[in-house]
PDB file of C-alpha atoms and ligand atoms in Angstrom:
ATOM      1  CA  MET A 285       0.000   0.000   0.000  1.00 31.00           C
ATOM      2  CA  PRO A 286       1.839   3.164  -1.070  1.00 37.00           C
ATOM      3  CA  VAL A 287      -0.253   5.619   0.868  1.00 42.00           C
ATOM      4  CA  ASN A 288      -1.892   6.244   4.209  1.00 44.00           C
ATOM      5  CA  ASP A 289      -4.468   8.888   4.916  1.00 50.00           C
ATOM      6  CA  HIS A 290      -2.918  12.007   6.356  1.00 51.00           C
ATOM      7  CA  LYS A 291      -4.668  14.285   8.837  1.00 48.00           C
ATOM      8  CA  ALA A 292      -3.784  17.908   9.623  1.00 45.00           C
ATOM      9  CA  GLY A 293      -6.337  19.416  11.985  1.00 50.00           C
ATOM     10  CA  ALA A 294      -9.682  19.524  10.231  1.00 84.00           C
ATOM     11  CA  VAL A 295      -8.071  18.592   6.912  1.00 93.00           C
ATOM     12  CA  ILE A 296      -7.856  15.055   5.595  1.00 96.00           C
ATOM     13  CA  VAL A 297      -5.580  14.248   2.666  1.00 97.00           C
ATOM     14  CA  ARG A 298      -6.200  10.974   0.873  1.00 98.00           C
ATOM     15  CA  PRO A 299      -5.757   9.418  -2.570  1.00 98.00           C
ATOM     16  CA  LEU A 300      -8.375  10.246  -5.174  1.00 98.00           C
ATOM     17  CA  LEU A 301     -10.997   7.480  -5.436  1.00 98.00           C
ATOM     18  CA  PRO A 302     -12.888   6.475  -8.600  1.00 97.00           C
ATOM     19  CA  SER A 303     -16.077   7.773  -6.946  1.00 96.00           C
ATOM     20  CA  ASP A 304     -14.659  11.294  -6.396  1.00 97.00           C
ATOM     21  CA  PRO A 305     -16.139  13.986  -8.693  1.00 97.00           C
ATOM     22  CA  ILE A 306     -13.664  15.034 -11.392  1.00 98.00           C
ATOM     23  CA  PRO A 307     -15.683  18.192 -12.358  1.00 98.00           C
ATOM     24  CA  ALA A 308     -15.349  19.499  -8.776  1.00 98.00           C
ATOM     25  CA  ILE A 309     -11.562  19.179  -9.079  1.00 98.00           C
ATOM     26  CA  THR A 310     -11.495  20.930 -12.464  1.00 98.00           C
ATOM     27  CA  ARG A 311     -13.572  23.803 -11.036  1.00 98.00           C
ATOM     28  CA  LEU A 312     -11.315  24.032  -7.985  1.00 98.00           C
ATOM     29  CA  LEU A 313      -8.220  24.216 -10.200  1.00 98.00           C
ATOM     30  CA  HIS A 314      -9.717  26.925 -12.427  1.00 98.00           C
ATOM     31  CA  ARG A 315     -10.510  28.975  -9.316  1.00 98.00           C
ATOM     32  CA  ALA A 316      -7.099  28.380  -7.732  1.00 98.00           C
ATOM     33  CA  TYR A 317      -5.169  29.318 -10.884  1.00 98.00           C
ATOM     34  CA  ALA A 318      -7.418  32.323 -11.725  1.00 98.00           C
ATOM     35  CA  LYS A 319      -4.832  34.657 -10.184  1.00 97.00           C
ATOM     36  CA  GLN A 320      -2.171  33.497 -12.668  1.00 98.00           C
ATOM     37  CA  VAL A 321      -4.684  33.661 -15.531  1.00 98.00           C
ATOM     38  CA  ALA A 322      -5.437  37.276 -14.512  1.00 98.00           C
ATOM     39  CA  MET A 323      -1.681  37.935 -14.802  1.00 98.00           C
ATOM     40  CA  GLY A 324      -1.911  36.915 -18.484  1.00 98.00           C
ATOM     41  CA  LEU A 325      -0.431  33.446 -17.891  1.00 98.00           C
ATOM     42  CA  ARG A 326      -1.847  30.242 -19.365  1.00 97.00           C
ATOM     43  CA  PRO A 327      -1.203  27.456 -16.840  1.00 97.00           C
ATOM     44  CA  LEU A 328      -2.678  24.138 -17.985  1.00 97.00           C
ATOM     45  CA  ALA A 329      -4.489  23.662 -14.645  1.00 98.00           C
ATOM     46  CA  GLY A 330      -6.236  27.014 -15.148  1.00 98.00           C
ATOM     47  CA  ARG A 331      -7.945  25.916 -18.370  1.00 97.00           C
ATOM     48  CA  GLN A 332      -7.960  22.107 -18.560  1.00 98.00           C
ATOM     49  CA  ASP A 333     -11.294  20.323 -19.047  1.00 98.00           C
ATOM     50  CA  ASP A 334     -12.604  17.319 -17.100  1.00 98.00           C
ATOM     51  CA  SER A 335     -11.104  14.787 -19.502  1.00 98.00           C
ATOM     52  CA  VAL A 336      -7.641  16.295 -18.936  1.00 98.00           C
ATOM     53  CA  THR A 337      -8.187  16.363 -15.156  1.00 98.00           C
ATOM     54  CA  ALA A 338      -9.108  12.658 -15.274  1.00 98.00           C
ATOM     55  CA  GLU A 339      -6.191  11.786 -17.564  1.00 98.00           C
ATOM     56  CA  ARG A 340      -3.677  13.630 -15.366  1.00 98.00           C
ATOM     57  CA  ALA A 341      -5.022  11.885 -12.248  1.00 98.00           C
ATOM     58  CA  ALA A 342      -4.714   8.509 -13.988  1.00 98.00           C
ATOM     59  CA  ASN A 343      -1.093   9.245 -14.962  1.00 98.00           C
ATOM     60  CA  SER A 344       0.017  10.066 -11.421  1.00 98.00           C
ATOM     61  CA  GLU A 345      -0.702   9.506  -7.751  1.00 98.00           C
ATOM     62  CA  CYS A 346      -3.457  12.048  -7.158  1.00 98.00           C
ATOM     63  CA  TYR A 347      -4.217  13.266  -3.618  1.00 98.00           C
ATOM     64  CA  ILE A 348      -7.102  15.435  -2.518  1.00 98.00           C
ATOM     65  CA  ALA A 349      -7.634  17.465   0.653  1.00 98.00           C
ATOM     66  CA  LEU A 350     -11.071  17.311   2.225  1.00 97.00           C
ATOM     67  CA  VAL A 351     -12.507  19.773   4.744  1.00 95.00           C
ATOM     68  CA  GLU A 352     -15.628  19.439   6.870  1.00 88.00           C
ATOM     69  CA  GLY A 353     -18.250  22.096   6.155  1.00 78.00           C
ATOM     70  CA  ALA A 354     -21.885  22.673   7.013  1.00 75.00           C
ATOM     71  CA  GLY A 355     -22.939  20.574   4.012  1.00 79.00           C
ATOM     72  CA  GLY A 356     -20.489  17.728   4.725  1.00 85.00           C
ATOM     73  CA  GLU A 357     -17.026  17.066   3.298  1.00 91.00           C
ATOM     74  CA  THR A 358     -15.861  19.151   0.345  1.00 94.00           C
ATOM     75  CA  ILE A 359     -12.762  18.894  -1.822  1.00 97.00           C
ATOM     76  CA  ALA A 360     -10.537  21.836  -0.885  1.00 97.00           C
ATOM     77  CA  GLY A 361      -7.248  20.967  -2.572  1.00 98.00           C
ATOM     78  CA  VAL A 362      -5.460  18.652  -4.977  1.00 98.00           C
ATOM     79  CA  ILE A 363      -1.905  17.631  -5.891  1.00 98.00           C
ATOM     80  CA  LEU A 364      -0.319  15.162  -8.328  1.00 98.00           C
ATOM     81  CA  PHE A 365       2.743  13.136  -7.354  1.00 98.00           C
ATOM     82  CA  GLU A 366       5.068  11.776 -10.054  1.00 98.00           C
ATOM     83  CA  GLU A 367       2.809  12.689 -12.977  1.00 98.00           C
ATOM     84  CA  GLN A 368       3.984  11.045 -16.220  1.00 97.00           C
ATOM     85  CA  GLU A 369       3.607  13.352 -19.211  1.00 93.00           C
ATOM     86  CA  LYS A 370       4.060  13.116 -22.974  1.00 91.00           C
ATOM     87  CA  ALA A 371       5.991  16.413 -22.900  1.00 93.00           C
ATOM     88  CA  THR A 372       9.746  16.248 -22.397  1.00 95.00           C
ATOM     89  CA  PHE A 373      10.686  16.687 -18.751  1.00 97.00           C
ATOM     90  CA  PRO A 374      13.210  19.223 -17.492  1.00 98.00           C
ATOM     91  CA  PRO A 375      16.614  17.551 -16.992  1.00 98.00           C
ATOM     92  CA  PHE A 376      16.391  17.746 -13.199  1.00 98.00           C
ATOM     93  CA  PHE A 377      13.133  15.698 -13.122  1.00 98.00           C
ATOM     94  CA  LEU A 378      14.959  12.877 -14.932  1.00 97.00           C
ATOM     95  CA  LYS A 379      17.616  12.407 -12.266  1.00 98.00           C
ATOM     96  CA  PRO A 380      17.150   9.097 -10.431  1.00 97.00           C
ATOM     97  CA  HIS A 381      17.098  10.617  -6.932  1.00 98.00           C
ATOM     98  CA  VAL A 382      14.407  13.202  -7.812  1.00 98.00           C
ATOM     99  CA  CYS A 383      10.619  12.932  -7.458  1.00 98.00           C
ATOM    100  CA  HIS A 384       8.265  15.751  -8.490  1.00 98.00           C
ATOM    101  CA  PHE A 385       4.755  17.067  -7.978  1.00 98.00           C
ATOM    102  CA  ALA A 386       2.362  19.125 -10.118  1.00 98.00           C
ATOM    103  CA  GLN A 387      -1.157  20.560 -10.394  1.00 98.00           C
ATOM    104  CA  PHE A 388      -1.082  21.808  -6.824  1.00 98.00           C
ATOM    105  CA  GLY A 389      -4.114  23.937  -5.955  1.00 98.00           C
ATOM    106  CA  VAL A 390      -6.243  24.926  -2.982  1.00 98.00           C
ATOM    107  CA  ASP A 391      -9.700  26.504  -3.156  1.00 97.00           C
ATOM    108  CA  PRO A 392      -9.134  30.288  -2.770  1.00 97.00           C
ATOM    109  CA  ASP A 393     -11.909  30.415  -0.125  1.00 94.00           C
ATOM    110  CA  VAL A 394      -9.792  28.285   2.235  1.00 94.00           C
ATOM    111  CA  GLN A 395      -6.227  29.240   1.283  1.00 96.00           C
ATOM    112  CA  GLY A 396      -3.865  30.283   4.067  1.00 95.00           C
ATOM    113  CA  ARG A 397      -5.162  27.643   6.522  1.00 95.00           C
ATOM    114  CA  GLY A 398      -2.459  25.030   6.097  1.00 95.00           C
ATOM    115  CA  ILE A 399      -4.239  22.879   3.481  1.00 97.00           C
ATOM    116  CA  GLY A 400      -1.392  23.430   1.009  1.00 97.00           C
ATOM    117  CA  ARG A 401       1.092  22.498   3.702  1.00 96.00           C
ATOM    118  CA  ALA A 402      -0.822  19.248   4.413  1.00 97.00           C
ATOM    119  CA  LEU A 403      -0.772  18.302   0.711  1.00 98.00           C
ATOM    120  CA  LEU A 404       2.955  19.066   0.463  1.00 98.00           C
ATOM    121  CA  GLU A 405       3.668  16.911   3.522  1.00 97.00           C
ATOM    122  CA  VAL A 406       2.029  13.937   1.802  1.00 98.00           C
ATOM    123  CA  VAL A 407       4.054  14.230  -1.421  1.00 98.00           C
ATOM    124  CA  GLU A 408       7.247  14.835   0.567  1.00 98.00           C
ATOM    125  CA  ARG A 409       6.541  11.639   2.508  1.00 98.00           C
ATOM    126  CA  ARG A 410       5.817   9.715  -0.708  1.00 98.00           C
ATOM    127  CA  ALA A 411       9.106  10.933  -2.209  1.00 98.00           C
ATOM    128  CA  ARG A 412      11.015   9.713   0.866  1.00 98.00           C
ATOM    129  CA  GLU A 413       9.199   6.368   0.692  1.00 98.00           C
ATOM    130  CA  LYS A 414      10.391   6.004  -2.915  1.00 98.00           C
ATOM    131  CA  GLY A 415      13.966   6.660  -1.820  1.00 98.00           C
ATOM    132  CA  ALA A 416      14.249  10.114  -3.396  1.00 98.00           C
ATOM    133  CA  THR A 417      16.502  12.712  -1.831  1.00 98.00           C
ATOM    134  CA  GLU A 418      14.952  15.659  -3.721  1.00 98.00           C
ATOM    135  CA  LEU A 419      11.362  16.736  -4.363  1.00 98.00           C
ATOM    136  CA  ALA A 420      10.974  19.077  -7.347  1.00 98.00           C
ATOM    137  CA  LEU A 421       8.234  21.124  -9.005  1.00 98.00           C
ATOM    138  CA  SER A 422       7.702  23.479 -11.901  1.00 98.00           C
ATOM    139  CA  MET A 423       6.144  26.925 -11.408  1.00 98.00           C
ATOM    140  CA  ALA A 424       5.421  30.011 -13.501  1.00 98.00           C
ATOM    141  CA  GLU A 425       8.440  32.308 -13.199  1.00 98.00           C
ATOM    142  CA  PRO A 426       6.377  35.549 -13.174  1.00 98.00           C
ATOM    143  CA  ASP A 427       4.464  34.510 -10.005  1.00 98.00           C
ATOM    144  CA  ARG A 428       6.915  35.913  -7.432  1.00 98.00           C
ATOM    145  CA  GLU A 429       4.474  35.435  -4.512  1.00 97.00           C
ATOM    146  CA  LEU A 430       4.388  31.725  -5.278  1.00 98.00           C
ATOM    147  CA  TYR A 431       8.186  31.631  -5.556  1.00 98.00           C
ATOM    148  CA  ASP A 432       8.410  33.130  -2.036  1.00 98.00           C
ATOM    149  CA  PHE A 433       5.861  30.558  -0.768  1.00 97.00           C
ATOM    150  CA  TYR A 434       8.168  27.724  -1.867  1.00 98.00           C
ATOM    151  CA  VAL A 435      11.396  29.353  -0.661  1.00 98.00           C
ATOM    152  CA  LYS A 436       9.819  29.719   2.794  1.00 97.00           C
ATOM    153  CA  ARG A 437       9.230  25.968   2.686  1.00 96.00           C
ATOM    154  CA  GLY A 438      12.817  25.050   1.911  1.00 97.00           C
ATOM    155  CA  TYR A 439      12.691  24.898  -1.908  1.00 98.00           C
ATOM    156  CA  ARG A 440      15.453  26.440  -4.042  1.00 98.00           C
ATOM    157  CA  PHE A 441      15.846  27.401  -7.707  1.00 98.00           C
ATOM    158  CA  VAL A 442      17.387  24.674  -9.906  1.00 98.00           C
ATOM    159  CA  GLU A 443      16.846  25.576 -13.583  1.00 98.00           C
ATOM    160  CA  HIS A 444      14.526  27.233 -16.074  1.00 98.00           C
ATOM    161  CA  TRP A 445      12.228  25.231 -18.330  1.00 98.00           C
ATOM    162  CA  GLN A 446       9.838  25.916 -21.202  1.00 97.00           C
ATOM    163  CA  TRP A 447       6.803  23.610 -21.406  1.00 96.00           C
ATOM    164  CA  PRO A 448       5.193  23.414 -24.869  1.00 95.00           C
ATOM    165  CA  TYR A 449       1.688  24.187 -23.545  1.00 93.00           C
ATOM    166  CA  THR A 450       2.361  27.392 -21.593  1.00 94.00           C
ATOM    167  CA  ASN A 451       3.097  30.997 -22.573  1.00 96.00           C
ATOM    168  CA  TYR A 452       5.677  31.669 -19.843  1.00 97.00           C
ATOM    169  CA  ARG A 453       9.052  30.408 -18.735  1.00 98.00           C
ATOM    170  CA  SER A 454       8.932  28.093 -15.719  1.00 98.00           C
ATOM    171  CA  CYS A 455      11.262  27.772 -12.755  1.00 98.00           C
ATOM    172  CA  ILE A 456      12.170  24.299 -11.588  1.00 98.00           C
ATOM    173  CA  LEU A 457      12.513  24.333  -7.805  1.00 98.00           C
ATOM    174  CA  SER A 458      13.551  21.522  -5.500  1.00 98.00           C
ATOM    175  CA  LYS A 459      13.861  20.701  -1.831  1.00 98.00           C
ATOM    176  CA  ALA A 460      16.429  18.370  -0.285  1.00 98.00           C
ATOM    177  CA  LEU A 461      14.559  15.782   1.766  1.00 98.00           C
ATOM    178  CA  ALA A 462      15.962  15.223   5.240  1.00 84.00           C
TER     179      ALA A 462
HETATM  180  C1  COA B  44       0.049  27.503  -3.438  1.00 72.20           C
HETATM  181  C2  COA B  44      -1.236  27.054  -2.722  1.00 72.20           C
HETATM  182  C3  COA B  44      -1.591  25.650  -3.186  1.00 72.20           C
HETATM  183  C4  COA B  44      -0.992  27.083  -1.225  1.00 72.20           C
HETATM  184  O1  COA B  44      -2.150  26.608  -0.571  1.00 72.20           O
HETATM  185  P1  COA B  44      -2.573  27.139   0.895  1.00 72.20           P
HETATM  186  O2  COA B  44      -3.577  26.209   1.421  1.00 72.20           O
HETATM  187  O3  COA B  44      -2.909  28.568   0.825  1.00 72.20           O
HETATM  188  O4  COA B  44      -1.186  26.951   1.682  1.00 72.20           O
HETATM  189  P2  COA B  44      -0.929  27.100   3.245  1.00 72.20           P
HETATM  190  O5  COA B  44      -2.157  27.586   3.932  1.00 72.20           O
HETATM  191  O6  COA B  44      -0.297  25.857   3.713  1.00 72.20           O
HETATM  192  O7  COA B  44       0.160  28.228   3.269  1.00 72.20           O
HETATM  193  C5  COA B  44      -0.136  29.514   2.786  1.00 72.20           C
HETATM  194  C6  COA B  44       0.890  30.490   3.274  1.00 72.20           C
HETATM  195  O8  COA B  44       0.502  31.794   2.897  1.00 72.20           O
HETATM  196  C7  COA B  44       0.088  32.513   4.034  1.00 72.20           C
HETATM  197  N1  COA B  44      -1.196  33.201   3.787  1.00 72.20           N
HETATM  198  C8  COA B  44      -1.756  34.088   4.577  1.00 72.20           C
HETATM  199  N2  COA B  44      -2.879  34.533   4.085  1.00 72.20           N
HETATM  200  C9  COA B  44      -3.063  33.904   2.939  1.00 72.20           C
HETATM  201  C10 COA B  44      -4.072  33.934   1.976  1.00 72.20           C
HETATM  202  N3  COA B  44      -5.156  34.724   2.050  1.00 72.20           N
HETATM  203  N4  COA B  44      -3.966  33.122   0.916  1.00 72.20           N
HETATM  204  C11 COA B  44      -2.914  32.327   0.798  1.00 72.20           C
HETATM  205  N5  COA B  44      -1.934  32.257   1.691  1.00 72.20           N
HETATM  206  C12 COA B  44      -1.999  33.046   2.746  1.00 72.20           C
HETATM  207  C13 COA B  44      -0.073  31.513   5.130  1.00 72.20           C
HETATM  208  O9  COA B  44       0.184  32.132   6.372  1.00 72.20           O
HETATM  209  C14 COA B  44       0.962  30.481   4.775  1.00 72.20           C
HETATM  210  O10 COA B  44       2.255  30.846   5.127  1.00 72.20           O
HETATM  211  P3  COA B  44       2.960  30.201   6.392  1.00 72.20           P
HETATM  212  O11 COA B  44       2.723  28.715   6.337  1.00 72.20           O
HETATM  213  O12 COA B  44       4.376  30.563   6.244  1.00 72.20           O
HETATM  214  O13 COA B  44       2.278  30.812   7.565  1.00 72.20           O
HETATM  215  C15 COA B  44      -2.415  28.005  -3.036  1.00 72.20           C
HETATM  216  O14 COA B  44      -2.041  29.329  -2.709  1.00 72.20           O
HETATM  217  C16 COA B  44      -2.884  27.962  -4.467  1.00 72.20           C
HETATM  218  O15 COA B  44      -3.765  27.174  -4.825  1.00 72.20           O
HETATM  219  N6  COA B  44      -2.327  28.830  -5.346  1.00 72.20           N
HETATM  220  C17 COA B  44      -2.769  28.956  -6.733  1.00 72.20           C
HETATM  221  C18 COA B  44      -2.320  27.799  -7.606  1.00 72.20           C
HETATM  222  C19 COA B  44      -0.818  27.688  -7.659  1.00 72.20           C
HETATM  223  O16 COA B  44      -0.126  28.652  -7.948  1.00 72.20           O
HETATM  224  N7  COA B  44      -0.322  26.471  -7.396  1.00 72.20           N
HETATM  225  C20 COA B  44       1.100  26.150  -7.408  1.00 72.20           C
HETATM  226  C21 COA B  44       1.564  25.827  -8.777  1.00 72.20           C
HETATM  227  S1  COA B  44       3.279  25.347  -8.806  1.00 72.20           S
END
């Protein structure tokens, strides 16, 4: 069993199940990435349709964060661990000691409450379980607030990368896993 459920206060992070609603995740991603879209950027997660959301989940380990609300549990965040893509990977992702994550988003209504941190803890744990010593990600270079978010969490700049489906240069960041 690769994964255990992970709890952080009122947040539960668990693997995506076949019964989970893909459209809710697509909507969440569009809302989470709206800030970058408003900056004139075209992140895939900000415009992908449900079939792409489902395909990306199938090509990775997909985790969702659930929060308890008045109407029951709702999906508040999502992250993909070790997504396999058709696009060429940045050189750093191809190193044997490196794992990576992608499509990381939290519902803007509940950002700043540690849900992102809980999702990151799960992928960091999965990377350690796989024997990796580095956990990497790709982010839009123009989003300096996001860059600061990762630096505060121990990530550092590694290299630039241009994905074929975006209109901006990306920064590859990575964190050494203790
Ligand atoms: C990046 C992201 C997933 C983080 O999720 P989150 O749930 O807000 O993360 P956390 O609550 O764990 O941490 C947010 C940090 O910002 C701070 N913060 C304060 N107010 C905030 C607010 N209104 N919104 C966001 N963050 C806030 C928090 O204090 C926290 O910092 P700290 O842990 O040093 O105290 C989320 O901001 C997001 O979905 N962004 C848009 C999509 C995106 O850019 N994804 C990454 C692509 S590489």
